[in-house]
Structure formats: C-alpha cells, structure tokens
C-alpha cells in the first residue's frame, strides 16, 4: 500500500467514525485544496455529514465560483453562512472598509464579525465539526491532532488531514479529478478573503500569503482559538 493509499484509508475511517458516532456533524469548507479532498471523500461515500462554507462578503470570485463547480460535479449544494450585515456596517462605519490592515486587533475583529460569529451559527446543534487543517500548513498548527476537544464550542473537533503533506493533497486531487480553486494555479496555496490573501514566492511557507503584513505567530483568524488563545489541546483519541 502506498503512502497516499494509507492516508486515504485512515481518513476514510475517521470520516466513517464521525458519521457513525458523532451525528449530527458538519464540515467547514474554505473551498481550497485540502477541503476539496474532504468534500470528495464525504460526497463519494454519501456520508451523513453536512458541508458548509463561510461567505464573508470579501471572497475571491474564483472561490465563489467553486460553489457552482461543486454543485455541477457532485450534485451537492454547499450551505452558506454569512456575517450579520449590521455588524459589518458598524465596523466599516467606525473603522473603514480595510481597517484590518491597521492592527492585529482590527484584523481579528473583522475576522470575528465575518467568520467567527457565522461559524458559531453553523456549528449550533451539532456534536462535532470537521476541518481541513494540516500540521504542515504553518507553525501555528504543528501540534494539531486528528481528534481534539473544542471547549469553546462544546463539541468534538476533527482534523482528518492532519498528517497529510501538500504533496499528498495534490496527488489525491489529481488522481481523482477533483475540482480545485483556480487561485491555486496562480500561486495561492492557502486562500482566504481577497484583501487578506496574496500569492506566495517559491520556498515561502504555504500560509505566508495569509495576513502577510503580520508576524507568523498571529496568523490565525479566530476560528481555531478559544478565549483569544490558540487551541493546543492534547488529543482525546488513542
């Protein structure tokens, strides 16, 4: 069995476990490469796991185009959760449309309004949520576990691709003819909101294009933090 075959088999086992023992569960997709691996595995196996995405109002057109591509390819419509418009309007009126460039606090507040609050609504009523995070993505994720406890949302959290490398992800996508975001071909290995994501240079960290004006240690949007601190929780899985 090849390395990729072993990774796929392990990831399928994790997803089947979630579907069997943690229903209802949902998968939070950014519509980027890693998340398309999980989308493909979930939908091909017809697992009872809902898939949603956070439509922040600042996404690239290429990312939004992935919604129709998923629907055309799999016959599945990804659920969208958007920020509360009054909160967005208040932030912009008080601070300016692009105030997130001014400070880490301003950026995190924008992320809270556009991503963290909608995530809370998307996760409500579920027993577990799934992400496409990988340890190799950045120095803020090096201790990532496949199965974690998420006390902030009072549920279990799964990162089925924690052990996968960038090469593993793309080998799977190409071998299975999975639709991918056109931005990846333009030098965007990690994709977020349009004003906060740039292409990277050869040799840079895969998340170097996310919030590139900040120090690497601050490069999380708040989706994976509790009480303002990065989650570093010992695995609850064997």
Short mmCIF file of C-alpha atoms in Angstrom, two decimals:
data_model
loop_
_atom_site.label_atom_id
_atom_site.label_comp_id
_atom_site.label_asym_id
_atom_site.label_seq_id
_atom_site.Cartn_x
_atom_site.Cartn_y
_atom_site.Cartn_z
CA UNK A 1 0.00 0.00 0.00
CA UNK A 2 1.38 3.40 -0.99
CA UNK A 3 1.68 6.30 1.45
CA UNK A 4 -1.29 8.03 -0.15
CA UNK A 5 -3.43 4.89 -0.07
CA UNK A 6 -2.66 4.56 3.64
CA UNK A 7 -3.56 8.19 4.31
CA UNK A 8 -6.81 7.89 2.36
CA UNK A 9 -7.78 4.70 4.19
CA UNK A 10 -7.10 6.32 7.57
CA UNK A 11 -9.02 9.46 6.63
CA UNK A 12 -11.98 7.42 5.42
CA UNK A 13 -12.00 5.55 8.73
CA UNK A 14 -12.05 8.86 10.60
CA UNK A 15 -14.92 10.20 8.50
CA UNK A 16 -16.88 6.96 8.90
CA UNK A 17 -16.33 7.12 12.67
CA UNK A 18 -17.64 10.68 12.75
CA UNK A 19 -20.70 9.73 10.67
CA UNK A 20 -21.38 6.73 12.90
CA UNK A 21 -20.74 8.13 16.38
CA UNK A 22 -20.88 11.93 16.17
CA UNK A 23 -24.03 12.65 14.18
CA UNK A 24 -25.01 15.35 13.55
CA UNK A 25 -21.64 16.56 12.30
CA UNK A 26 -20.62 19.22 9.80
CA UNK A 27 -17.58 20.01 7.70
CA UNK A 28 -16.39 23.63 7.43
CA UNK A 29 -15.04 24.07 3.90
CA UNK A 30 -12.97 27.00 2.67
CA UNK A 31 -13.28 25.57 -0.87
CA UNK A 32 -9.48 25.32 -1.10
CA UNK A 33 -7.40 22.24 -1.92
CA UNK A 34 -7.45 20.42 1.42
CA UNK A 35 -11.14 20.95 1.82
CA UNK A 36 -11.84 19.62 -1.64
CA UNK A 37 -10.13 16.35 -0.64
CA UNK A 38 -12.56 16.00 2.26
CA UNK A 39 -15.50 17.12 0.12
CA UNK A 40 -14.68 14.40 -2.40
CA UNK A 41 -14.34 11.70 0.28
CA UNK A 42 -17.55 12.71 2.08
CA UNK A 43 -19.73 13.05 -1.00
CA UNK A 44 -18.48 9.97 -2.85
CA UNK A 45 -19.15 7.86 0.24
CA UNK A 46 -22.54 9.57 0.73
CA UNK A 47 -21.75 10.12 4.41
CA UNK A 48 -24.36 11.97 6.52
CA UNK A 49 -22.04 14.92 7.12
CA UNK A 50 -23.22 18.38 6.14
CA UNK A 51 -20.83 20.72 4.30
CA UNK A 52 -20.92 24.48 4.76
CA UNK A 53 -18.75 27.46 3.87
CA UNK A 54 -18.40 30.92 5.39
CA UNK A 55 -19.28 33.54 2.76
CA UNK A 56 -17.57 36.53 4.34
CA UNK A 57 -18.51 39.05 1.68
CA UNK A 58 -14.81 39.53 0.79
CA UNK A 59 -14.03 36.26 -1.00
CA UNK A 60 -12.29 36.00 -4.37
CA UNK A 61 -14.54 35.43 -7.37
CA UNK A 62 -12.59 32.22 -8.01
CA UNK A 63 -13.55 30.94 -4.56
CA UNK A 64 -17.22 31.76 -5.07
CA UNK A 65 -17.09 30.01 -8.43
CA UNK A 66 -16.23 26.79 -6.59
CA UNK A 67 -19.79 26.64 -5.23
CA UNK A 68 -21.20 26.06 -8.71
CA UNK A 69 -18.35 23.71 -9.61
CA UNK A 70 -19.10 21.52 -6.59
CA UNK A 71 -22.80 21.54 -7.45
CA UNK A 72 -22.11 20.60 -11.08
CA UNK A 73 -19.57 17.90 -10.22
CA UNK A 74 -21.27 16.25 -7.25
CA UNK A 75 -24.87 17.41 -7.41
CA UNK A 76 -24.43 18.88 -3.92
CA UNK A 77 -25.14 22.44 -2.80
CA UNK A 78 -22.84 23.71 -0.07
CA UNK A 79 -24.65 25.65 2.66
CA UNK A 80 -23.52 29.25 3.14
CA UNK A 81 -23.30 31.24 6.36
CA UNK A 82 -22.86 34.99 6.08
CA UNK A 83 -21.99 37.69 8.66
CA UNK A 84 -24.65 39.81 10.28
CA UNK A 85 -24.96 42.83 7.99
CA UNK A 86 -25.50 45.33 10.80
CA UNK A 87 -22.23 44.25 12.45
CA UNK A 88 -20.37 44.61 9.15
CA UNK A 89 -21.89 48.04 8.55
CA UNK A 90 -20.97 49.24 12.04
CA UNK A 91 -17.37 48.05 11.72
CA UNK A 92 -16.96 49.76 8.35
CA UNK A 93 -18.62 52.98 9.51
CA UNK A 94 -16.44 53.22 12.62
CA UNK A 95 -13.13 51.96 11.26
CA UNK A 96 -13.17 51.95 7.47
CA UNK A 97 -13.60 49.12 4.98
CA UNK A 98 -9.98 47.93 5.22
CA UNK A 99 -9.17 48.73 8.85
CA UNK A 100 -7.83 45.21 9.29
CA UNK A 101 -4.52 46.43 7.84
CA UNK A 102 -4.11 48.88 10.75
CA UNK A 103 -3.54 46.41 13.60
CA UNK A 104 -3.86 42.77 14.62
CA UNK A 105 -6.79 43.72 16.86
CA UNK A 106 -8.63 45.39 13.99
CA UNK A 107 -7.96 42.40 11.76
CA UNK A 108 -9.18 39.93 14.37
CA UNK A 109 -12.32 41.97 14.92
CA UNK A 110 -13.04 41.83 11.20
CA UNK A 111 -12.47 38.07 11.27
CA UNK A 112 -14.74 37.77 14.31
CA UNK A 113 -17.58 39.53 12.53
CA UNK A 114 -17.16 37.89 9.13
CA UNK A 115 -16.05 34.39 10.15
CA UNK A 116 -16.18 33.54 13.85
CA UNK A 117 -19.76 34.61 14.56
CA UNK A 118 -21.15 32.88 11.43
CA UNK A 119 -19.17 29.77 12.36
CA UNK A 120 -20.95 29.67 15.71
CA UNK A 121 -24.30 29.63 13.95
CA UNK A 122 -23.13 26.96 11.52
CA UNK A 123 -21.97 24.68 14.33
CA UNK A 124 -25.01 25.14 16.55
CA UNK A 125 -26.84 21.90 17.26
CA UNK A 126 -24.04 19.62 16.05
CA UNK A 127 -21.95 17.13 18.03
CA UNK A 128 -18.76 17.56 16.01
CA UNK A 129 -17.16 19.64 13.30
CA UNK A 130 -14.53 18.80 10.73
CA UNK A 131 -11.76 21.00 9.31
CA UNK A 132 -9.16 20.64 6.57
CA UNK A 133 -6.28 21.80 8.78
CA UNK A 134 -2.89 20.13 8.40
CA UNK A 135 0.17 20.27 10.65
CA UNK A 136 2.41 21.20 7.72
CA UNK A 137 0.45 24.36 6.93
CA UNK A 138 2.12 26.70 9.43
CA UNK A 139 3.99 26.99 12.71
CA UNK A 140 0.68 27.68 14.48
CA UNK A 141 -0.54 24.16 13.65
CA UNK A 142 2.44 21.91 14.37
CA UNK A 143 0.75 20.15 17.32
CA UNK A 144 -2.55 19.62 15.53
CA UNK A 145 -4.27 16.32 16.33
CA UNK A 146 -6.77 14.36 14.24
CA UNK A 147 -9.27 14.40 17.11
CA UNK A 148 -9.48 17.26 19.59
CA UNK A 149 -11.87 18.54 22.19
CA UNK A 150 -13.24 22.00 21.38
CA UNK A 151 -14.43 23.50 24.68
CA UNK A 152 -15.16 26.82 23.00
CA UNK A 153 -17.97 25.23 21.00
CA UNK A 154 -18.68 22.40 23.46
CA UNK A 155 -18.12 19.70 20.86
CA UNK A 156 -15.57 17.38 19.32
CA UNK A 157 -13.40 18.67 16.51
CA UNK A 158 -11.73 16.56 13.83
CA UNK A 159 -8.83 17.38 11.52
CA UNK A 160 -8.74 14.24 9.34
CA UNK A 161 -5.94 15.57 7.12
CA UNK A 162 -3.60 16.47 9.99
CA UNK A 163 -0.95 14.00 8.76
CA UNK A 164 -1.18 14.93 5.06
CA UNK A 165 1.52 16.91 3.28
CA UNK A 166 0.94 19.43 0.50
CA UNK A 167 2.16 16.81 -1.98
CA UNK A 168 -0.28 14.23 -0.62
CA UNK A 169 -3.18 16.64 -1.08
CA UNK A 170 -2.36 17.37 -4.70
CA UNK A 171 -1.61 13.76 -5.55
CA UNK A 172 -5.11 12.85 -4.36
CA UNK A 173 -6.80 15.74 -6.16
CA UNK A 174 -5.15 14.92 -9.49
CA UNK A 175 -5.68 11.16 -9.20
CA UNK A 176 -9.39 11.63 -8.52
CA UNK A 177 -10.10 14.52 -10.90
CA UNK A 178 -11.37 16.72 -8.08
CA UNK A 179 -12.38 20.33 -8.93
CA UNK A 180 -9.94 22.87 -7.48
CA UNK A 181 -9.88 26.61 -6.94
CA UNK A 182 -8.31 28.41 -9.91
CA UNK A 183 -6.30 30.57 -7.49
CA UNK A 184 -4.06 27.60 -6.70
CA UNK A 185 -2.69 27.81 -10.25
CA UNK A 186 -1.86 31.47 -9.61
CA UNK A 187 0.41 30.82 -6.60
CA UNK A 188 -2.18 30.75 -3.80
CA UNK A 189 -1.67 27.56 -1.74
CA UNK A 190 -3.75 28.99 1.12
CA UNK A 191 -6.87 31.00 0.32
CA UNK A 192 -8.91 33.32 2.50
CA UNK A 193 -10.57 36.68 1.94
CA UNK A 194 -9.41 38.58 -1.15
CA UNK A 195 -7.79 41.60 0.60
CA UNK A 196 -6.03 39.38 3.13
CA UNK A 197 -4.52 36.79 0.79
CA UNK A 198 -1.70 37.07 -1.74
CA UNK A 199 0.26 34.66 -3.90
CA UNK A 200 3.49 33.35 -2.39
CA UNK A 201 7.03 33.10 -3.71
CA UNK A 202 8.87 29.80 -4.22
CA UNK A 203 10.19 28.50 -0.91
CA UNK A 204 7.79 30.51 1.27
CA UNK A 205 5.60 28.86 3.89
CA UNK A 206 2.27 27.75 2.41
CA UNK A 207 0.42 30.26 4.63
CA UNK A 208 2.86 33.12 4.03
CA UNK A 209 0.27 34.78 1.82
CA UNK A 210 -2.31 34.95 4.59
CA UNK A 211 -2.20 38.27 6.50
CA UNK A 212 1.32 38.72 5.11
CA UNK A 213 1.83 42.02 6.94
CA UNK A 214 1.65 40.29 10.36
CA UNK A 215 4.08 38.13 12.32
CA UNK A 216 3.66 34.37 11.67
CA UNK A 217 2.59 33.74 15.27
CA UNK A 218 -0.57 35.82 14.85
CA UNK A 219 -1.74 34.23 11.60
CA UNK A 220 -4.99 32.64 12.73
CA UNK A 221 -8.40 34.18 12.09
CA UNK A 222 -10.07 33.08 15.32
CA UNK A 223 -11.92 30.04 14.01
CA UNK A 224 -9.49 27.80 15.85
CA UNK A 225 -8.92 29.73 19.08
CA UNK A 226 -10.56 29.82 22.49
CA UNK A 227 -10.61 32.93 24.69
CA UNK A 228 -8.16 34.63 22.39
CA UNK A 229 -5.53 31.88 22.59
CA UNK A 230 -4.58 29.29 20.02
CA UNK A 231 -6.05 25.90 20.88
CA UNK A 232 -3.34 23.49 21.86
CA UNK A 233 -5.30 20.59 23.28
CA UNK A 234 -3.99 17.10 23.84
CA UNK A 235 -5.63 14.60 21.54
CA UNK A 236 -8.61 12.75 23.03
CA UNK A 237 -8.10 9.98 20.51
CA UNK A 238 -5.86 6.99 21.07
#
